Amino acid sequence: MGLVGAGFVGPHHIDAVRRLGFVDVVAVAGSSEESALGKAAALGVRKGYGSYQALLDDPDVQVVHNATPNHLHYEVTSAALARGKHVVSDKPLAMTSAQAKRLVNEAQRAGVVAAVTFNYRGNPLVQEARVAVARGDIGAPHFLHGHYLQDWLLRETDYSWRLDPEKGGASSALGDIGSHWCDLAQHVTGLKITHVLGDIATVVQKRKKPSGSPEAFQAGTGDGELVDIRVEDLASVLVRFENGVRGCFSVGQVCGGHKNDLVLEVCGARASLRWRQEDQNELWIGHRDRANEVLQKDPSLLDERVRGYAHLPGGHQEAWADAFCNVMREIYTCNAAGQPYPALSPMVATFEDGFRANRIVDAILESAADGGAWTRV
Ligand SMILES: NC(=O)c1ccc[n+]([C@@H]2O[C@H](COP(=O)([O-])OP(=O)(O)OC[C@H]3O[C@@H](n4cnc5c(N)ncnc54)[C@H](O)[C@@H]3O)[C@@H](O)[C@H]2O)c1
């Protein structure tokens, strides 16, 4: 495995694949040789390269993990595919839908394993919810709702490359975290989002842009020039899924007290299910004619198809990094099985799923620009 971009999330890719026990972490590529060597030393990785091209030239690197800022996703992933390397791209797959579509085609031509890290799919209780919906436990879903709220961009002194359209893309909060909500809703129910109606806002319209590049979730220091912000930090979206199923969600990174507050609730003909990332060892099950339940993450209580994703007994909390590792295990198990590669586990988001996520965000932006018109994905 070789990692390009060892900022906030990159080291979690390394941590996750190391825990599999059969993956050799060969190299890290950074924005300069100095930074790459520093990151390699800090992460205990043998080689540090000052460019991603040098990492791609290394014959020992068979799987490339792309954890660079969004504006580099297309060029790094495309170059890796052209070398016949497997790719694990962090989300979004690309900065634009057109680029994402090209990557879908390039991956197909390359015939390699190509995955996107929509990592919340890897949580055992998310998988339990998915099985429960498919089994008909809650009846046919008719309403999906929830939110993904954070507070790390609340102040004008908070800054991230995500707020610069040249580096993050035309959308900020929707592309960054709204894409996770949409992917999760579609994954849990198997229903695709077909239409959206979006209302977007830029709450903090001017920010202090520091001279360095702060990592995600780091509070700003207040130095730097005041710049205009053109992308959204808050959005509310009405959603239509296939089969006439309705939904709505809000995203925002300016909501005090919400750290990584991803919530999905599915209401069906008989019952409801709710999963909240910040209480991720619990699945709420809502009934009309009897007391509501809270299913604790406990392998002995989970469906046998899901049990293997919980690695500790009940009462032993599992978290974000464990779910991330579950996704990596599915990707690398497929990869390790040899050519031709078996189909990826449904838990793993494909490049097609990544392209769909780009299209949904585009449709929400189009809808908002039209003053809140229903827009087809
Ligand atoms: N799946 C998730 O839950 C999740 C969480 C966080 C971030 N992400 C995604 O991961 C990506 C990275 O986000 P982050 O928060 O880690 O950002 P970050 O800014 O903390 O890290 C990006 C890293 O890439 C490096 N980099 C910049 N240019 C480079 C180049 N030319 N070659 C090699 N490295 C280069 C930077 O120096 C930095 O270390 C984004 O696309 C983001 O959407 C996903």
Short mmCIF file of C-alpha atoms and ligand atoms in Angstrom, two decimals:
data_model
loop_
_atom_site.label_atom_id
_atom_site.label_comp_id
_atom_site.label_asym_id
_atom_site.label_seq_id
_atom_site.Cartn_x
_atom_site.Cartn_y
_atom_site.Cartn_z
CA MET A 1 0.00 0.00 0.00
CA GLY A 2 1.15 3.52 -0.77
CA LEU A 3 -0.55 6.62 0.62
CA VAL A 4 -0.71 9.96 -1.17
CA GLY A 5 -1.56 12.77 1.26
CA ALA A 6 -0.87 12.14 4.94
CA GLY A 7 -2.82 14.97 6.57
CA PHE A 8 -5.83 14.38 8.81
CA VAL A 9 -7.42 11.27 7.31
CA GLY A 10 -4.43 9.71 5.52
CA PRO A 11 -2.84 8.24 8.67
CA HIS A 12 -6.17 6.52 9.45
CA HIS A 13 -5.90 4.71 6.09
CA ILE A 14 -2.48 3.44 7.19
CA ASP A 15 -3.72 2.48 10.64
CA ALA A 16 -6.67 0.58 9.16
CA VAL A 17 -4.70 -1.45 6.62
CA ARG A 18 -2.00 -2.25 9.18
CA ARG A 19 -4.62 -3.77 11.43
CA LEU A 20 -5.49 -6.26 8.67
CA GLY A 21 -2.14 -7.91 9.29
CA PHE A 22 -1.37 -8.87 5.68
CA VAL A 23 -0.79 -5.47 4.04
CA ASP A 24 2.69 -4.01 3.72
CA VAL A 25 2.65 -0.21 3.99
CA VAL A 26 5.44 0.69 1.55
CA ALA A 27 5.47 4.45 1.07
CA VAL A 28 3.94 7.84 1.70
CA ALA A 29 3.93 10.69 -0.84
CA GLY A 30 3.59 14.29 0.32
CA SER A 31 3.56 17.76 -1.16
CA SER A 32 7.37 17.97 -0.78
CA GLU A 33 10.20 15.57 -0.07
CA GLU A 34 10.79 17.13 3.32
CA SER A 35 7.17 16.77 4.39
CA ALA A 36 6.95 13.22 2.98
CA LEU A 37 10.07 12.07 4.82
CA GLY A 38 8.79 13.65 8.04
CA LYS A 39 5.40 11.93 7.69
CA ALA A 40 7.03 8.61 6.77
CA ALA A 41 9.22 8.77 9.87
CA ALA A 42 6.30 9.74 12.11
CA LEU A 43 4.15 6.91 10.74
CA GLY A 44 6.92 4.30 10.68
CA VAL A 45 6.74 3.91 6.90
CA ARG A 46 9.91 2.89 5.01
CA LYS A 47 9.83 5.37 2.13
CA GLY A 48 8.75 8.99 1.71
CA TYR A 49 8.36 10.48 -1.78
CA GLY A 50 8.20 14.19 -2.64
CA SER A 51 5.71 13.57 -5.46
CA TYR A 52 2.89 11.14 -6.11
CA GLN A 53 4.47 10.29 -9.47
CA ALA A 54 7.52 8.89 -7.65
CA LEU A 55 5.24 6.76 -5.46
CA LEU A 56 3.46 5.45 -8.57
CA ASP A 57 6.85 4.52 -10.07
CA ASP A 58 7.55 2.24 -7.10
CA PRO A 59 6.80 -1.33 -8.25
CA ASP A 60 6.23 -2.38 -4.63
CA VAL A 61 3.16 -0.13 -4.42
CA GLN A 62 0.20 -2.12 -5.73
CA VAL A 63 -2.64 -0.25 -4.02
CA VAL A 64 -2.72 3.55 -3.98
CA HIS A 65 -4.74 5.37 -1.32
CA ASN A 66 -5.62 8.91 -2.39
CA ALA A 67 -6.16 11.16 0.65
CA THR A 68 -5.14 14.45 -0.94
CA PRO A 69 -7.31 17.59 -0.97
CA ASN A 70 -10.19 17.29 -3.46
CA HIS A 71 -8.57 19.22 -6.32
CA LEU A 72 -5.88 16.52 -6.64
CA HIS A 73 -8.22 13.52 -6.57
CA TYR A 74 -8.70 13.24 -10.32
CA GLU A 75 -5.08 13.59 -11.37
CA VAL A 76 -3.67 11.24 -8.70
CA THR A 77 -6.35 8.56 -9.18
CA SER A 78 -6.22 8.77 -12.96
CA ALA A 79 -2.43 8.42 -12.98
CA ALA A 80 -2.61 5.44 -10.59
CA LEU A 81 -5.18 3.70 -12.80
CA ALA A 82 -3.04 4.35 -15.88
CA ARG A 83 -0.27 2.39 -14.10
CA GLY A 84 -2.67 -0.48 -13.39
CA LYS A 85 -2.66 0.13 -9.63
CA HIS A 86 -5.66 -0.58 -7.42
CA VAL A 87 -7.10 2.63 -5.97
CA VAL A 88 -8.79 3.49 -2.71
CA SER A 89 -9.93 7.11 -3.11
CA ASP A 90 -11.18 9.14 -0.24
CA LYS A 91 -14.41 11.00 -0.94
CA PRO A 92 -15.37 12.87 -3.02
CA LEU A 93 -14.24 10.67 -5.90
CA ALA A 94 -13.48 13.83 -7.88
CA MET A 95 -14.05 17.57 -7.74
CA THR A 96 -16.62 17.53 -10.55
CA SER A 97 -19.11 14.98 -11.86
CA ALA A 98 -17.43 15.03 -15.26
CA GLN A 99 -14.11 14.02 -13.69
CA ALA A 100 -15.84 11.35 -11.58
CA LYS A 101 -17.48 9.86 -14.66
CA ARG A 102 -14.12 9.72 -16.42
CA LEU A 103 -12.64 7.87 -13.42
CA VAL A 104 -15.46 5.32 -13.54
CA ASN A 105 -14.54 4.59 -17.16
CA GLU A 106 -10.79 4.60 -16.50
CA ALA A 107 -11.19 2.15 -13.61
CA GLN A 108 -13.29 -0.16 -15.75
CA ARG A 109 -10.65 -0.12 -18.46
CA ALA A 110 -7.87 -0.73 -15.94
CA GLY A 111 -9.70 -3.75 -14.51
CA VAL A 112 -8.47 -3.08 -10.99
CA VAL A 113 -10.14 -2.76 -7.60
CA ALA A 114 -11.45 0.79 -7.26
CA ALA A 115 -13.19 1.95 -4.10
CA VAL A 116 -14.29 5.17 -2.39
CA THR A 117 -14.17 5.52 1.39
CA PHE A 118 -17.76 6.16 2.39
CA ASN A 119 -16.63 4.67 5.67
CA TYR A 120 -19.81 4.95 7.75
CA ARG A 121 -21.03 1.91 5.83
CA GLY A 122 -18.49 -0.09 7.83
CA ASN A 123 -20.22 0.38 11.16
CA PRO A 124 -21.74 -2.88 12.44
CA LEU A 125 -25.03 -1.25 13.41
CA VAL A 126 -25.30 0.45 10.03
CA GLN A 127 -25.00 -2.99 8.48
CA GLU A 128 -27.56 -4.32 10.98
CA ALA A 129 -29.95 -1.53 9.94
CA ARG A 130 -29.38 -2.40 6.29
CA VAL A 131 -30.16 -6.07 6.91
CA ALA A 132 -33.23 -5.15 9.00
CA VAL A 133 -34.64 -2.93 6.22
CA ALA A 134 -33.99 -5.60 3.56
CA ARG A 135 -35.60 -8.27 5.77
CA GLY A 136 -38.74 -6.11 6.05
CA ASP A 137 -38.47 -5.59 9.82
CA ILE A 138 -39.77 -2.00 9.59
CA GLY A 139 -42.02 -2.52 6.57
CA ALA A 140 -41.61 -0.50 3.41
CA PRO A 141 -39.71 2.74 4.13
CA HIS A 142 -41.63 5.94 3.39
CA PHE A 143 -39.51 8.67 5.03
CA LEU A 144 -35.75 9.12 5.59
CA HIS A 145 -34.51 12.08 7.55
CA GLY A 146 -31.56 13.28 9.56
CA HIS A 147 -28.59 15.57 9.51
CA TYR A 148 -24.83 15.82 9.47
CA LEU A 149 -23.73 18.72 11.64
CA GLN A 150 -20.29 19.84 12.83
CA ASP A 151 -18.98 22.98 14.50
CA TRP A 152 -15.31 23.22 13.49
CA LEU A 153 -15.99 26.04 10.96
CA LEU A 154 -18.17 28.13 13.28
CA ARG A 155 -15.82 31.09 13.74
CA GLU A 156 -14.41 33.49 11.16
CA THR A 157 -10.94 32.43 12.32
CA ASP A 158 -11.65 28.81 11.27
CA TYR A 159 -10.39 27.96 7.80
CA SER A 160 -9.88 24.93 5.54
CA TRP A 161 -8.97 24.39 1.89
CA ARG A 162 -12.55 23.01 1.67
CA LEU A 163 -13.75 26.65 1.59
CA ASP A 164 -11.67 27.49 -1.50
CA PRO A 165 -13.59 26.38 -4.63
CA GLU A 166 -10.27 25.93 -6.46
CA LYS A 167 -9.24 23.25 -3.94
CA GLY A 168 -12.49 21.90 -2.51
CA GLY A 169 -14.90 22.27 -5.43
CA ALA A 170 -18.12 24.20 -6.01
CA SER A 171 -19.63 22.87 -2.78
CA SER A 172 -18.18 22.76 0.73
CA ALA A 173 -20.47 21.31 3.43
CA LEU A 174 -22.64 19.32 1.00
CA GLY A 175 -19.69 17.77 -0.81
CA ASP A 176 -17.72 17.17 2.35
CA ILE A 177 -20.34 15.70 4.68
CA GLY A 178 -23.70 15.85 2.88
CA SER A 179 -22.25 13.27 0.49
CA HIS A 180 -21.78 10.90 3.47
CA TRP A 181 -25.43 11.34 4.54
CA CYS A 182 -26.75 10.67 1.04
CA ASP A 183 -24.52 7.64 0.59
CA LEU A 184 -25.56 6.22 3.96
CA ALA A 185 -29.29 6.76 3.31
CA GLN A 186 -29.04 5.02 -0.07
CA HIS A 187 -26.86 2.21 1.28
CA VAL A 188 -29.09 1.41 4.27
CA THR A 189 -32.32 1.34 2.25
CA GLY A 190 -31.09 0.33 -1.20
CA LEU A 191 -33.10 3.29 -2.56
CA LYS A 192 -31.47 5.79 -4.90
CA ILE A 193 -32.00 9.54 -4.55
CA THR A 194 -33.75 10.70 -7.73
CA HIS A 195 -34.70 14.35 -7.07
CA VAL A 196 -33.57 17.09 -4.69
CA LEU A 197 -34.66 20.56 -3.63
CA GLY A 198 -31.91 22.50 -1.91
CA ASP A 199 -31.63 25.63 0.18
CA ILE A 200 -28.01 26.62 0.81
CA ALA A 201 -26.37 29.40 2.78
CA THR A 202 -22.96 30.81 3.61
CA VAL A 203 -23.33 31.77 7.25
CA VAL A 204 -19.73 32.92 7.76
CA GLN A 205 -19.17 35.08 4.70
CA LYS A 206 -15.66 36.32 5.49
CA ARG A 207 -12.88 34.31 7.11
CA LYS A 208 -9.30 34.79 8.14
CA LYS A 209 -7.26 32.66 5.74
CA PRO A 210 -4.01 31.61 7.44
CA SER A 211 -0.75 31.48 5.50
CA GLY A 212 -0.20 27.78 6.38
CA SER A 213 -2.67 24.96 5.66
CA PRO A 214 -4.54 23.91 8.83
CA GLU A 215 -5.82 20.34 8.99
CA ALA A 216 -9.53 19.59 9.40
CA PHE A 217 -10.97 20.15 12.89
CA GLN A 218 -8.06 22.41 13.96
CA ALA A 219 -9.15 25.75 15.44
CA GLY A 220 -7.80 28.74 13.52
CA THR A 221 -5.23 31.03 15.09
CA GLY A 222 -6.70 34.24 13.66
CA ASP A 223 -3.68 35.23 11.60
CA GLY A 224 -3.92 35.81 7.85
CA GLU A 225 -5.97 37.95 5.49
CA LEU A 226 -9.75 38.30 5.53
CA VAL A 227 -11.21 36.59 2.44
CA ASP A 228 -14.73 36.31 0.99
CA ILE A 229 -16.28 32.84 1.20
CA ARG A 230 -18.35 31.77 -1.80
CA VAL A 231 -19.28 28.19 -0.86
CA GLU A 232 -21.99 26.97 1.52
CA ASP A 233 -21.42 26.06 5.16
CA LEU A 234 -25.11 25.26 5.77
CA ALA A 235 -27.76 23.50 3.69
CA SER A 236 -31.19 21.94 4.00
CA VAL A 237 -32.41 19.55 1.35
CA LEU A 238 -35.74 17.92 0.52
CA VAL A 239 -35.15 14.57 -1.13
CA ARG A 240 -37.15 12.13 -3.23
CA PHE A 241 -35.98 8.56 -3.42
CA GLU A 242 -37.11 5.80 -5.77
CA ASN A 243 -40.62 4.41 -5.19
CA GLY A 244 -41.94 7.79 -4.05
CA VAL A 245 -40.07 7.60 -0.73
CA ARG A 246 -39.60 11.07 0.80
CA GLY A 247 -36.75 12.50 2.83
CA CYS A 248 -34.98 15.56 4.15
CA PHE A 249 -31.64 16.35 5.72
CA SER A 250 -29.57 19.31 6.87
CA VAL A 251 -25.82 19.72 6.83
CA GLY A 252 -23.76 22.42 8.46
CA GLN A 253 -20.28 22.97 9.80
CA VAL A 254 -21.29 26.03 11.82
CA CYS A 255 -23.48 24.33 14.43
CA GLY A 256 -22.01 24.71 17.92
CA GLY A 257 -21.77 21.55 20.00
CA HIS A 258 -22.20 19.19 17.06
CA LYS A 259 -18.81 17.55 16.59
CA ASN A 260 -19.45 14.81 14.05
CA ASP A 261 -23.18 14.50 14.41
CA LEU A 262 -24.40 12.25 11.60
CA VAL A 263 -27.94 10.97 12.13
CA LEU A 264 -30.05 8.81 9.82
CA GLU A 265 -33.60 7.73 10.62
CA VAL A 266 -35.69 5.49 8.38
CA CYS A 267 -39.45 5.41 9.02
CA GLY A 268 -41.28 2.41 7.58
CA ALA A 269 -44.82 1.04 7.48
CA ARG A 270 -44.36 -0.86 10.76
CA ALA A 271 -41.45 0.71 12.65
CA SER A 272 -38.54 3.14 12.49
CA LEU A 273 -34.75 2.80 12.83
CA ARG A 274 -32.30 5.49 13.87
CA TRP A 275 -28.50 5.44 13.95
CA ARG A 276 -26.39 8.30 15.30
CA GLN A 277 -22.66 8.35 14.66
CA GLU A 278 -21.87 9.97 18.01
CA ASP A 279 -23.70 7.08 19.79
CA GLN A 280 -22.71 4.54 17.22
CA ASN A 281 -22.89 1.48 19.47
CA GLU A 282 -26.68 1.84 19.65
CA LEU A 283 -29.48 1.39 17.11
CA TRP A 284 -32.86 2.89 18.07
CA ILE A 285 -35.92 0.95 16.98
CA GLY A 286 -39.21 2.84 17.22
CA HIS A 287 -42.58 1.04 17.54
CA ARG A 288 -46.17 2.24 17.64
CA ASP A 289 -47.78 -0.48 19.77
CA ARG A 290 -45.02 -1.36 22.19
CA ALA A 291 -42.09 0.20 23.94
CA ASN A 292 -39.26 1.44 21.76
CA GLU A 293 -35.98 -0.49 21.85
CA VAL A 294 -32.28 0.29 21.81
CA LEU A 295 -30.18 -2.48 20.29
CA GLN A 296 -26.68 -2.44 21.74
CA LYS A 297 -23.75 -3.38 19.53
CA ASP A 298 -23.16 -6.93 20.74
CA PRO A 299 -22.05 -9.61 18.25
CA SER A 300 -24.33 -12.16 19.88
CA LEU A 301 -27.37 -9.95 19.18
CA LEU A 302 -26.54 -9.11 15.56
CA ASP A 303 -27.66 -10.87 12.41
CA GLU A 304 -25.17 -13.58 11.50
CA ARG A 305 -24.26 -11.71 8.28
CA VAL A 306 -23.26 -8.68 10.35
CA ARG A 307 -21.69 -10.29 13.40
CA GLY A 308 -18.20 -10.41 11.88
CA TYR A 309 -18.09 -6.61 11.67
CA ALA A 310 -18.23 -6.31 15.46
CA HIS A 311 -14.87 -7.26 16.91
CA LEU A 312 -15.47 -6.87 20.61
CA PRO A 313 -18.13 -8.28 22.94
CA GLY A 314 -21.11 -6.18 24.00
CA GLY A 315 -20.28 -3.25 26.27
CA HIS A 316 -16.86 -2.82 24.66
CA GLN A 317 -17.35 0.29 22.57
CA GLU A 318 -16.28 0.28 18.92
CA ALA A 319 -15.88 3.46 16.96
CA TRP A 320 -15.00 5.42 13.82
CA ALA A 321 -11.61 3.79 13.25
CA ASP A 322 -13.05 0.27 13.66
CA ALA A 323 -15.71 0.95 11.03
CA PHE A 324 -13.04 2.40 8.73
CA CYS A 325 -11.04 -0.79 9.21
CA ASN A 326 -14.08 -2.94 8.32
CA VAL A 327 -14.30 -1.18 4.95
CA MET A 328 -10.56 -1.69 4.33
CA ARG A 329 -10.86 -5.37 5.21
CA GLU A 330 -13.58 -5.84 2.59
CA ILE A 331 -11.52 -3.98 -0.03
CA TYR A 332 -8.30 -5.88 0.66
CA THR A 333 -9.97 -9.26 0.99
CA CYS A 334 -11.26 -8.76 -2.52
CA ASN A 335 -7.90 -7.49 -3.66
CA ALA A 336 -6.01 -10.35 -2.05
CA ALA A 337 -8.21 -12.95 -3.72
CA GLY A 338 -6.32 -12.56 -7.01
CA GLN A 339 -7.41 -11.91 -10.58
CA PRO A 340 -10.02 -11.67 -11.92
CA TYR A 341 -11.13 -9.74 -8.89
CA PRO A 342 -14.32 -10.92 -7.25
CA ALA A 343 -17.12 -8.37 -6.89
CA LEU A 344 -16.56 -5.93 -4.07
CA SER A 345 -18.67 -6.50 -0.97
CA PRO A 346 -21.80 -4.30 -0.99
CA MET A 347 -20.30 -2.53 2.03
CA VAL A 348 -17.67 -0.98 -0.22
CA ALA A 349 -18.61 2.15 -2.17
CA THR A 350 -17.56 1.79 -5.81
CA PHE A 351 -16.46 4.52 -8.20
CA GLU A 352 -20.05 4.43 -9.56
CA ASP A 353 -21.27 5.25 -6.04
CA GLY A 354 -18.70 8.06 -5.89
CA PHE A 355 -19.93 9.43 -9.23
CA ARG A 356 -23.53 9.29 -7.94
CA ALA A 357 -22.50 11.28 -4.86
CA ASN A 358 -20.96 13.97 -7.09
CA ARG A 359 -24.16 14.10 -9.17
CA ILE A 360 -26.39 14.49 -6.10
CA VAL A 361 -24.33 17.43 -4.84
CA ASP A 362 -24.41 19.04 -8.31
CA ALA A 363 -28.19 18.65 -8.43
CA ILE A 364 -28.58 20.29 -5.00
CA LEU A 365 -26.43 23.24 -6.10
CA GLU A 366 -28.45 23.53 -9.34
CA SER A 367 -31.69 23.42 -7.37
CA ALA A 368 -30.54 26.14 -4.98
CA ALA A 369 -29.33 28.32 -7.87
CA ASP A 370 -32.82 27.97 -9.41
CA GLY A 371 -34.31 29.39 -6.23
CA GLY A 372 -35.25 25.99 -4.80
CA ALA A 373 -36.63 24.05 -7.76
CA TRP A 374 -37.06 20.28 -7.72
CA THR A 375 -34.07 19.00 -9.67
CA ARG A 376 -33.48 15.55 -11.12
CA VAL A 377 -30.21 13.82 -10.16
N1 LIG B 1 -13.85 9.50 4.76
C1 LIG B 1 -13.83 10.44 5.67
O1 LIG B 1 -14.54 10.38 6.66
C2 LIG B 1 -12.92 11.62 5.48
C3 LIG B 1 -12.51 12.38 6.58
C4 LIG B 1 -11.65 13.46 6.34
C5 LIG B 1 -11.25 13.76 5.05
N2 LIG B 1 -11.69 13.01 4.01
C6 LIG B 1 -11.25 13.32 2.63
O2 LIG B 1 -9.86 13.06 2.55
C7 LIG B 1 -9.21 14.04 1.76
C8 LIG B 1 -8.12 14.71 2.60
O3 LIG B 1 -8.74 15.39 3.68
P1 LIG B 1 -7.93 15.78 5.00
O4 LIG B 1 -8.92 16.32 5.96
O5 LIG B 1 -7.07 14.64 5.40
O6 LIG B 1 -7.06 16.98 4.43
P2 LIG B 1 -5.65 17.50 4.97
O7 LIG B 1 -5.47 18.86 4.41
O8 LIG B 1 -5.56 17.32 6.44
O9 LIG B 1 -4.59 16.48 4.32
C9 LIG B 1 -4.25 16.51 2.96
C10 LIG B 1 -2.79 16.16 2.85
O10 LIG B 1 -2.44 16.10 1.47
C11 LIG B 1 -1.15 16.68 1.33
N3 LIG B 1 -0.93 17.12 -0.03
C12 LIG B 1 -1.24 18.31 -0.61
N4 LIG B 1 -0.80 18.34 -1.88
C13 LIG B 1 -0.21 17.15 -2.11
C14 LIG B 1 0.45 16.57 -3.23
N5 LIG B 1 0.58 17.24 -4.39
N6 LIG B 1 0.95 15.32 -3.12
C15 LIG B 1 0.82 14.63 -1.97
N7 LIG B 1 0.22 15.12 -0.87
C16 LIG B 1 -0.28 16.37 -0.94
C17 LIG B 1 -1.17 17.84 2.32
O11 LIG B 1 0.13 18.27 2.63
C18 LIG B 1 -1.87 17.18 3.51
O12 LIG B 1 -0.94 16.52 4.33
C19 LIG B 1 -10.29 15.00 1.29
O13 LIG B 1 -10.66 14.71 -0.03
C20 LIG B 1 -11.45 14.77 2.24
O14 LIG B 1 -12.71 14.95 1.64
C21 LIG B 1 -12.50 11.96 4.20
#
